[in-house]
PDB file of C-alpha atoms in Angstrom:
ATOM      1  CA  MET A 211     -41.065  35.159  40.133  1.00  0.00           C
ATOM      2  CA  SER A 212     -39.026  32.457  41.771  1.00  0.00           C
ATOM      3  CA  ASP A 213     -36.467  29.733  41.178  1.00  0.00           C
ATOM      4  CA  ALA A 214     -39.153  27.184  41.362  1.00  0.00           C
ATOM      5  CA  GLN A 215     -41.180  28.952  38.557  1.00  0.00           C
ATOM      6  CA  PHE A 216     -38.117  29.316  36.348  1.00  0.00           C
ATOM      7  CA  PRO A 217     -35.554  26.485  36.908  1.00  0.00           C
ATOM      8  CA  GLY A 218     -31.997  27.501  36.014  1.00  0.00           C
ATOM      9  CA  VAL A 219     -32.634  31.237  36.555  1.00  0.00           C
ATOM     10  CA  ASP A 220     -30.506  32.824  39.377  1.00  0.00           C
ATOM     11  CA  PHE A 221     -32.650  35.475  41.001  1.00  0.00           C
ATOM     12  CA  THR A 222     -29.933  36.465  43.515  1.00  0.00           C
ATOM     13  CA  VAL A 223     -27.714  38.206  40.858  1.00  0.00           C
ATOM     14  CA  PRO A 224     -29.029  41.189  38.850  1.00  0.00           C
ATOM     15  CA  GLN A 225     -29.307  40.425  35.161  1.00  0.00           C
ATOM     16  CA  THR A 226     -29.151  42.664  32.050  1.00  0.00           C
ATOM     17  CA  ALA A 227     -32.550  41.570  30.620  1.00  0.00           C
ATOM     18  CA  ARG A 228     -34.357  42.036  33.890  1.00  0.00           C
ATOM     19  CA  ILE A 229     -32.879  45.441  34.626  1.00  0.00           C
ATOM     20  CA  TRP A 230     -33.725  46.719  31.093  1.00  0.00           C
ATOM     21  CA  ASN A 231     -37.189  45.249  31.428  1.00  0.00           C
ATOM     22  CA  TYR A 232     -37.538  47.256  34.703  1.00  0.00           C
ATOM     23  CA  TRP A 233     -36.443  50.505  33.041  1.00  0.00           C
ATOM     24  CA  LEU A 234     -38.808  49.907  30.025  1.00  0.00           C
ATOM     25  CA  GLY A 235     -41.802  49.447  32.405  1.00  0.00           C
ATOM     26  CA  GLY A 236     -42.050  45.706  32.210  1.00  0.00           C
ATOM     27  CA  LYS A 237     -42.943  43.345  35.021  1.00  0.00           C
ATOM     28  CA  ASP A 238     -40.260  40.649  34.703  1.00  0.00           C
ATOM     29  CA  HIS A 239     -37.716  41.715  37.329  1.00  0.00           C
ATOM     30  CA  VAL A 240     -37.104  41.107  41.021  1.00  0.00           C
ATOM     31  CA  GLU A 241     -35.799  43.229  44.006  1.00  0.00           C
ATOM     32  CA  VAL A 242     -32.071  42.772  43.142  1.00  0.00           C
ATOM     33  CA  ASP A 243     -32.710  44.027  39.605  1.00  0.00           C
ATOM     34  CA  ARG A 244     -34.617  47.053  40.810  1.00  0.00           C
ATOM     35  CA  ARG A 245     -32.007  47.846  43.405  1.00  0.00           C
ATOM     36  CA  VAL A 246     -29.259  48.099  40.713  1.00  0.00           C
ATOM     37  CA  GLY A 247     -31.634  49.864  38.387  1.00  0.00           C
ATOM     38  CA  ASP A 248     -32.505  52.472  40.976  1.00  0.00           C
ATOM     39  CA  GLU A 249     -28.866  52.951  41.898  1.00  0.00           C
ATOM     40  CA  ILE A 250     -28.082  53.776  38.285  1.00  0.00           C
ATOM     41  CA  LEU A 251     -31.174  56.019  38.136  1.00  0.00           C
ATOM     42  CA  GLN A 252     -29.520  58.027  40.943  1.00  0.00           C
ATOM     43  CA  VAL A 253     -26.595  58.690  38.717  1.00  0.00           C
ATOM     44  CA  ILE A 254     -28.570  59.049  35.453  1.00  0.00           C
ATOM     45  CA  PRO A 255     -32.130  60.111  36.375  1.00  0.00           C
ATOM     46  CA  ASP A 256     -33.328  59.835  32.835  1.00  0.00           C
ATOM     47  CA  MET A 257     -31.994  56.305  32.255  1.00  0.00           C
ATOM     48  CA  ALA A 258     -35.510  54.957  31.793  1.00  0.00           C
ATOM     49  CA  GLN A 259     -36.144  57.544  29.103  1.00  0.00           C
ATOM     50  CA  MET A 260     -32.764  56.537  27.417  1.00  0.00           C
ATOM     51  CA  ALA A 261     -33.892  52.907  27.492  1.00  0.00           C
ATOM     52  CA  ARG A 262     -37.064  53.957  25.744  1.00  0.00           C
ATOM     53  CA  SER A 263     -34.987  56.033  23.272  1.00  0.00           C
ATOM     54  CA  THR A 264     -32.962  52.995  22.288  1.00  0.00           C
ATOM     55  CA  ARG A 265     -36.095  50.893  21.874  1.00  0.00           C
ATOM     56  CA  ALA A 266     -37.476  53.719  19.589  1.00  0.00           C
ATOM     57  CA  PHE A 267     -34.197  53.481  17.504  1.00  0.00           C
ATOM     58  CA  LEU A 268     -34.867  49.735  17.124  1.00  0.00           C
ATOM     59  CA  VAL A 269     -38.371  50.520  15.952  1.00  0.00           C
ATOM     60  CA  ARG A 270     -37.303  53.081  13.406  1.00  0.00           C
ATOM     61  CA  ALA A 271     -34.509  50.840  12.120  1.00  0.00           C
ATOM     62  CA  VAL A 272     -36.814  47.841  11.730  1.00  0.00           C
ATOM     63  CA  ARG A 273     -39.488  49.911   9.923  1.00  0.00           C
ATOM     64  CA  HIS A 274     -36.824  51.185   7.564  1.00  0.00           C
ATOM     65  CA  LEU A 275     -35.553  47.688   6.903  1.00  0.00           C
ATOM     66  CA  ALA A 276     -38.955  46.075   6.379  1.00  0.00           C
ATOM     67  CA  GLY A 277     -40.303  49.081   4.479  1.00  0.00           C
ATOM     68  CA  GLU A 278     -37.938  51.140   2.364  1.00  0.00           C
ATOM     69  CA  ALA A 279     -35.246  48.411   2.272  1.00  0.00           C
ATOM     70  CA  GLY A 280     -37.646  45.591   1.604  1.00  0.00           C
ATOM     71  CA  VAL A 281     -36.107  43.100   4.064  1.00  0.00           C
ATOM     72  CA  ARG A 282     -38.244  40.107   5.006  1.00  0.00           C
ATOM     73  CA  GLN A 283     -35.896  38.273   7.269  1.00  0.00           C
ATOM     74  CA  PHE A 284     -34.495  39.322  10.749  1.00  0.00           C
ATOM     75  CA  LEU A 285     -31.967  37.723  12.981  1.00  0.00           C
ATOM     76  CA  ASP A 286     -32.070  39.476  16.308  1.00  0.00           C
ATOM     77  CA  ILE A 287     -29.428  38.408  18.761  1.00  0.00           C
ATOM     78  CA  GLY A 288     -29.547  39.301  22.413  1.00  0.00           C
ATOM     79  CA  THR A 289     -33.301  39.808  22.318  1.00  0.00           C
ATOM     80  CA  GLY A 290     -33.942  40.486  26.017  1.00  0.00           C
ATOM     81  CA  LEU A 291     -37.259  40.054  27.685  1.00  0.00           C
ATOM     82  CA  PRO A 292     -40.299  40.761  25.478  1.00  0.00           C
ATOM     83  CA  THR A 293     -41.779  44.211  26.081  1.00  0.00           C
ATOM     84  CA  ALA A 294     -43.668  46.574  23.618  1.00  0.00           C
ATOM     85  CA  ASP A 295     -42.602  46.970  19.987  1.00  0.00           C
ATOM     86  CA  ASN A 296     -40.519  43.834  19.687  1.00  0.00           C
ATOM     87  CA  THR A 297     -38.797  43.294  16.334  1.00  0.00           C
ATOM     88  CA  HIS A 298     -41.321  40.887  15.046  1.00  0.00           C
ATOM     89  CA  GLU A 299     -44.211  43.173  15.949  1.00  0.00           C
ATOM     90  CA  VAL A 300     -42.696  46.116  14.200  1.00  0.00           C
ATOM     91  CA  ALA A 301     -41.472  44.110  11.069  1.00  0.00           C
ATOM     92  CA  GLN A 302     -44.784  42.248  10.624  1.00  0.00           C
ATOM     93  CA  SER A 303     -46.780  45.439  11.033  1.00  0.00           C
ATOM     94  CA  VAL A 304     -45.003  46.582   7.876  1.00  0.00           C
ATOM     95  CA  ALA A 305     -44.585  43.170   6.130  1.00  0.00           C
ATOM     96  CA  PRO A 306     -46.867  40.523   7.568  1.00  0.00           C
ATOM     97  CA  ASP A 307     -44.877  37.787   5.856  1.00  0.00           C
ATOM     98  CA  ALA A 308     -41.610  38.709   7.603  1.00  0.00           C
ATOM     99  CA  LYS A 309     -39.633  36.019   9.326  1.00  0.00           C
ATOM    100  CA  ILE A 310     -37.867  36.711  12.584  1.00  0.00           C
ATOM    101  CA  VAL A 311     -35.367  34.508  14.525  1.00  0.00           C
ATOM    102  CA  TYR A 312     -34.591  35.615  17.976  1.00  0.00           C
ATOM    103  CA  VAL A 313     -31.428  34.493  19.871  1.00  0.00           C
ATOM    104  CA  ASP A 314     -30.685  34.665  23.580  1.00  0.00           C
ATOM    105  CA  ASN A 315     -29.128  32.554  26.269  1.00  0.00           C
ATOM    106  CA  ASP A 316     -30.878  33.926  29.332  1.00  0.00           C
ATOM    107  CA  PRO A 317     -33.178  31.142  30.781  1.00  0.00           C
ATOM    108  CA  LEU A 318     -35.830  33.658  31.892  1.00  0.00           C
ATOM    109  CA  VAL A 319     -35.957  35.264  28.331  1.00  0.00           C
ATOM    110  CA  LEU A 320     -36.311  31.758  26.882  1.00  0.00           C
ATOM    111  CA  ALA A 321     -39.032  30.837  29.320  1.00  0.00           C
ATOM    112  CA  HIS A 322     -41.111  33.819  28.290  1.00  0.00           C
ATOM    113  CA  ALA A 323     -40.275  33.801  24.561  1.00  0.00           C
ATOM    114  CA  TRP A 324     -42.441  30.959  23.346  1.00  0.00           C
ATOM    115  CA  ALA A 325     -45.489  32.305  25.230  1.00  0.00           C
ATOM    116  CA  LEU A 326     -45.107  35.975  24.222  1.00  0.00           C
ATOM    117  CA  LEU A 327     -43.427  36.159  20.917  1.00  0.00           C
ATOM    118  CA  THR A 328     -46.142  35.141  18.532  1.00  0.00           C
ATOM    119  CA  SER A 329     -46.271  35.636  14.771  1.00  0.00           C
ATOM    120  CA  SER A 330     -48.644  36.971  12.179  1.00  0.00           C
ATOM    121  CA  PRO A 331     -50.322  34.022  10.198  1.00  0.00           C
ATOM    122  CA  GLU A 332     -48.308  34.909   7.094  1.00  0.00           C
ATOM    123  CA  GLY A 333     -44.938  35.238   8.808  1.00  0.00           C
ATOM    124  CA  THR A 334     -42.678  33.233  11.262  1.00  0.00           C
ATOM    125  CA  THR A 335     -41.241  33.941  14.580  1.00  0.00           C
ATOM    126  CA  THR A 336     -38.928  31.518  16.351  1.00  0.00           C
ATOM    127  CA  TYR A 337     -36.219  31.372  19.088  1.00  0.00           C
ATOM    128  CA  ILE A 338     -32.734  29.975  19.346  1.00  0.00           C
ATOM    129  CA  ASP A 339     -30.988  29.236  22.686  1.00  0.00           C
ATOM    130  CA  ALA A 340     -27.501  30.378  21.986  1.00  0.00           C
ATOM    131  CA  ASP A 341     -24.762  32.800  23.066  1.00  0.00           C
ATOM    132  CA  LEU A 342     -23.508  35.683  20.837  1.00  0.00           C
ATOM    133  CA  ARG A 343     -20.046  34.078  21.259  1.00  0.00           C
ATOM    134  CA  GLN A 344     -21.338  31.096  19.228  1.00  0.00           C
ATOM    135  CA  PRO A 345     -21.862  32.702  15.771  1.00  0.00           C
ATOM    136  CA  GLU A 346     -21.471  29.483  13.868  1.00  0.00           C
ATOM    137  CA  LYS A 347     -24.118  27.757  15.986  1.00  0.00           C
ATOM    138  CA  ILE A 348     -26.406  30.726  15.497  1.00  0.00           C
ATOM    139  CA  ILE A 349     -26.124  30.653  11.770  1.00  0.00           C
ATOM    140  CA  GLU A 350     -26.535  26.867  11.613  1.00  0.00           C
ATOM    141  CA  GLU A 351     -29.777  27.116  13.650  1.00  0.00           C
ATOM    142  CA  ALA A 352     -31.035  30.161  11.875  1.00  0.00           C
ATOM    143  CA  ARG A 353     -30.717  28.439   8.483  1.00  0.00           C
ATOM    144  CA  LYS A 354     -33.616  26.207   9.640  1.00  0.00           C
ATOM    145  CA  THR A 355     -35.929  29.161   9.390  1.00  0.00           C
ATOM    146  CA  LEU A 356     -34.200  31.854   7.222  1.00  0.00           C
ATOM    147  CA  ASP A 357     -33.233  31.657   3.585  1.00  0.00           C
ATOM    148  CA  PHE A 358     -29.620  32.545   3.404  1.00  0.00           C
ATOM    149  CA  ASP A 359     -29.892  33.211  -0.346  1.00  0.00           C
ATOM    150  CA  ARG A 360     -32.023  36.262   0.462  1.00  0.00           C
ATOM    151  CA  PRO A 361     -31.234  39.386   2.375  1.00  0.00           C
ATOM    152  CA  ILE A 362     -31.267  39.178   6.194  1.00  0.00           C
ATOM    153  CA  ALA A 363     -31.188  42.010   8.730  1.00  0.00           C
ATOM    154  CA  LEU A 364     -28.814  41.268  11.583  1.00  0.00           C
ATOM    155  CA  MET A 365     -29.891  43.101  14.781  1.00  0.00           C
ATOM    156  CA  LEU A 366     -27.291  43.502  17.552  1.00  0.00           C
ATOM    157  CA  MET A 367     -29.018  45.960  19.907  1.00  0.00           C
ATOM    158  CA  GLY A 368     -27.146  46.891  22.993  1.00  0.00           C
ATOM    159  CA  ILE A 369     -25.356  43.504  23.197  1.00  0.00           C
ATOM    160  CA  LEU A 370     -21.887  44.040  21.729  1.00  0.00           C
ATOM    161  CA  GLY A 371     -20.834  45.989  24.943  1.00  0.00           C
ATOM    162  CA  HIS A 372     -21.094  42.671  26.734  1.00  0.00           C
ATOM    163  CA  ILE A 373     -18.172  41.388  24.593  1.00  0.00           C
ATOM    164  CA  VAL A 374     -15.543  43.180  26.593  1.00  0.00           C
ATOM    165  CA  ALA A 375     -12.528  42.486  24.275  1.00  0.00           C
ATOM    166  CA  ASP A 376     -12.592  44.613  21.197  1.00  0.00           C
ATOM    167  CA  GLY A 377     -10.964  42.034  18.990  1.00  0.00           C
ATOM    168  CA  GLU A 378     -13.428  39.309  19.934  1.00  0.00           C
ATOM    169  CA  ALA A 379     -16.437  41.627  19.363  1.00  0.00           C
ATOM    170  CA  LEU A 380     -15.200  42.585  15.908  1.00  0.00           C
ATOM    171  CA  SER A 381     -14.471  38.901  15.079  1.00  0.00           C
ATOM    172  CA  ILE A 382     -17.988  37.821  16.045  1.00  0.00           C
ATOM    173  CA  VAL A 383     -19.617  40.514  13.925  1.00  0.00           C
ATOM    174  CA  ARG A 384     -17.375  39.704  11.009  1.00  0.00           C
ATOM    175  CA  ARG A 385     -18.150  35.943  11.150  1.00  0.00           C
ATOM    176  CA  LEU A 386     -21.910  36.788  11.310  1.00  0.00           C
ATOM    177  CA  ILE A 387     -21.805  39.175   8.436  1.00  0.00           C
ATOM    178  CA  ASP A 388     -19.653  36.858   6.295  1.00  0.00           C
ATOM    179  CA  ALA A 389     -22.437  34.307   6.509  1.00  0.00           C
ATOM    180  CA  LEU A 390     -25.139  36.638   5.207  1.00  0.00           C
ATOM    181  CA  PRO A 391     -25.826  37.255   1.546  1.00  0.00           C
ATOM    182  CA  SER A 392     -25.288  40.378  -0.445  1.00  0.00           C
ATOM    183  CA  GLY A 393     -28.007  42.957   0.250  1.00  0.00           C
ATOM    184  CA  SER A 394     -28.220  42.045   3.950  1.00  0.00           C
ATOM    185  CA  TYR A 395     -28.048  44.639   6.716  1.00  0.00           C
ATOM    186  CA  LEU A 396     -26.518  45.208  10.124  1.00  0.00           C
ATOM    187  CA  ALA A 397     -28.251  47.320  12.758  1.00  0.00           C
ATOM    188  CA  VAL A 398     -26.264  48.099  15.927  1.00  0.00           C
ATOM    189  CA  TYR A 399     -26.386  50.345  18.966  1.00  0.00           C
ATOM    190  CA  ASP A 400     -24.221  50.444  22.042  1.00  0.00           C
ATOM    191  CA  ALA A 401     -23.292  52.806  24.828  1.00  0.00           C
ATOM    192  CA  THR A 402     -20.460  55.303  24.502  1.00  0.00           C
ATOM    193  CA  ASN A 403     -18.929  57.723  26.961  1.00  0.00           C
ATOM    194  CA  VAL A 404     -18.714  60.813  24.737  1.00  0.00           C
ATOM    195  CA  LEU A 405     -21.419  62.944  26.018  1.00  0.00           C
ATOM    196  CA  ARG A 406     -21.782  62.593  29.787  1.00  0.00           C
ATOM    197  CA  PRO A 407     -19.181  61.457  32.372  1.00  0.00           C
ATOM    198  CA  GLU A 408     -21.998  59.963  34.471  1.00  0.00           C
ATOM    199  CA  THR A 409     -22.381  57.280  31.852  1.00  0.00           C
ATOM    200  CA  ALA A 410     -19.002  55.775  32.866  1.00  0.00           C
ATOM    201  CA  GLU A 411     -20.139  55.909  36.565  1.00  0.00           C
ATOM    202  CA  ALA A 412     -23.317  54.099  35.768  1.00  0.00           C
ATOM    203  CA  ILE A 413     -21.301  51.377  33.989  1.00  0.00           C
ATOM    204  CA  GLU A 414     -19.144  51.004  37.011  1.00  0.00           C
ATOM    205  CA  ILE A 415     -22.218  50.481  39.115  1.00  0.00           C
ATOM    206  CA  TRP A 416     -23.405  47.870  36.590  1.00  0.00           C
ATOM    207  CA  ASN A 417     -20.121  45.975  36.448  1.00  0.00           C
ATOM    208  CA  ARG A 418     -19.880  45.973  40.253  1.00  0.00           C
ATOM    209  CA  SER A 419     -23.385  44.598  40.754  1.00  0.00           C
ATOM    210  CA  ALA A 420     -24.847  42.999  37.599  1.00  0.00           C
ATOM    211  CA  GLU A 421     -24.101  40.366  35.058  1.00  0.00           C
ATOM    212  CA  PRO A 422     -22.851  40.124  32.381  1.00  0.00           C
ATOM    213  CA  PRO A 423     -20.259  43.038  32.526  1.00  0.00           C
ATOM    214  CA  TYR A 424     -20.355  45.896  29.933  1.00  0.00           C
ATOM    215  CA  VAL A 425     -17.713  47.992  28.271  1.00  0.00           C
ATOM    216  CA  LEU A 426     -18.132  51.445  26.819  1.00  0.00           C
ATOM    217  CA  ARG A 427     -16.859  52.141  23.237  1.00  0.00           C
ATOM    218  CA  THR A 428     -16.449  55.314  21.249  1.00  0.00           C
ATOM    219  CA  PRO A 429     -18.608  56.039  18.166  1.00  0.00           C
ATOM    220  CA  ASP A 430     -15.535  55.358  16.056  1.00  0.00           C
ATOM    221  CA  GLN A 431     -15.174  51.911  17.641  1.00  0.00           C
ATOM    222  CA  ILE A 432     -18.894  51.252  16.969  1.00  0.00           C
ATOM    223  CA  ALA A 433     -18.317  52.334  13.374  1.00  0.00           C
ATOM    224  CA  GLU A 434     -15.677  49.596  13.026  1.00  0.00           C
ATOM    225  CA  PHE A 435     -18.445  46.970  13.260  1.00  0.00           C
ATOM    226  CA  PHE A 436     -19.610  48.342   9.928  1.00  0.00           C
ATOM    227  CA  THR A 437     -16.272  47.967   8.110  1.00  0.00           C
ATOM    228  CA  GLY A 438     -17.032  46.889   4.470  1.00  0.00           C
ATOM    229  CA  LEU A 439     -20.640  47.886   4.738  1.00  0.00           C
ATOM    230  CA  GLU A 440     -22.482  50.789   3.182  1.00  0.00           C
ATOM    231  CA  LEU A 441     -23.809  52.980   5.992  1.00  0.00           C
ATOM    232  CA  VAL A 442     -27.444  54.121   5.697  1.00  0.00           C
ATOM    233  CA  GLU A 443     -27.819  57.823   6.295  1.00  0.00           C
ATOM    234  CA  PRO A 444     -27.268  59.511   8.713  1.00  0.00           C
ATOM    235  CA  GLY A 445     -24.485  57.085   9.595  1.00  0.00           C
ATOM    236  CA  ILE A 446     -23.394  56.383  13.199  1.00  0.00           C
ATOM    237  CA  VAL A 447     -25.155  58.889  15.401  1.00  0.00           C
ATOM    238  CA  SER A 448     -26.805  59.116  18.863  1.00  0.00           C
ATOM    239  CA  CYS A 449     -29.835  56.833  18.723  1.00  0.00           C
ATOM    240  CA  PRO A 450     -32.510  59.629  18.934  1.00  0.00           C
ATOM    241  CA  LEU A 451     -30.895  61.379  16.026  1.00  0.00           C
ATOM    242  CA  TRP A 452     -31.034  58.410  13.637  1.00  0.00           C
ATOM    243  CA  ARG A 453     -34.004  59.360  11.361  1.00  0.00           C
ATOM    244  CA  PRO A 454     -35.899  61.050  14.197  1.00  0.00           C
ATOM    245  CA  VAL A 455     -39.620  61.397  14.267  1.00  0.00           C
ATOM    246  CA  ASP A 456     -39.240  64.374  16.661  1.00  0.00           C
ATOM    247  CA  GLU A 457     -37.203  67.368  15.438  1.00  0.00           C
ATOM    248  CA  GLY A 458     -36.283  68.254  19.009  1.00  0.00           C
ATOM    249  CA  ALA A 459     -34.801  64.915  19.841  1.00  0.00           C
ATOM    250  CA  GLU A 460     -32.006  65.173  22.465  1.00  0.00           C
ATOM    251  CA  PRO A 461     -28.817  63.085  21.951  1.00  0.00           C
ATOM    252  CA  ILE A 462     -27.794  60.357  24.444  1.00  0.00           C
ATOM    253  CA  ASP A 463     -24.712  58.206  24.960  1.00  0.00           C
ATOM    254  CA  GLU A 464     -26.126  55.282  23.062  1.00  0.00           C
ATOM    255  CA  PHE A 465     -24.930  55.445  19.456  1.00  0.00           C
ATOM    256  CA  GLY A 466     -26.091  53.337  16.564  1.00  0.00           C
ATOM    257  CA  GLY A 467     -26.506  52.900  12.885  1.00  0.00           C
ATOM    258  CA  VAL A 468     -27.496  50.724  10.019  1.00  0.00           C
ATOM    259  CA  GLY A 469     -25.273  49.314   7.213  1.00  0.00           C
ATOM    260  CA  ARG A 470     -25.839  47.359   4.027  1.00  0.00           C
ATOM    261  CA  LYS A 471     -23.650  44.487   2.769  1.00  0.00           C
ATOM    262  CA  PRO A 472     -22.789  45.204  -0.883  1.00  0.00           C
TER     263      PRO A 472
END
């Protein structure tokens, strides 16, 4: 990959989407991304497995929403680079007529999106170029695809930690949720510092080297994003423990949950 191939992409600064793509076994990363990724792996050797665990949480959450909850519309903000088991693939494997709107502001993510994020014939998959800090713009653009009179699942997977100020993060989530109809859902996961001190060290490496910065929150702070919503069992828990397929799942410092708007 190069600047000539992807105008507007800075390949000299490590980026969130590319580092996670590296950990998830993708191909869309460069040397600076791998360097930071490997430095973090020195601190947390199982970081790649943790990345896969959070993706598995997304898969289980989307399957629940498209299956048991009957949701047919998804708004996934902070999509990241396409890998395996993207939201639309999981949702449309359960409900082929599901509509998915992805949102990201990374030029490389957007360059790949149209080529890689296809849809089932019955459903819809589209992309919005916007920042999470622009909730009103996101909602306005999403209305072109989604029916805001019917339930929508709002997916904020590993992105709220990039909104460093607690008040701003809560405000953004509230403004998005307020725009959604009754019966909609919020699915969130983000990193905490409650299980292993090395998580904080890894975040220090990240913030020293990569963009955008990231802040750790406690599970209680993550739970605040669900204020006014009905939490789906088992509530806010370590991602591998949310409706696990494996009984022997080990907890990690990424916590998440799903909540329903009454």
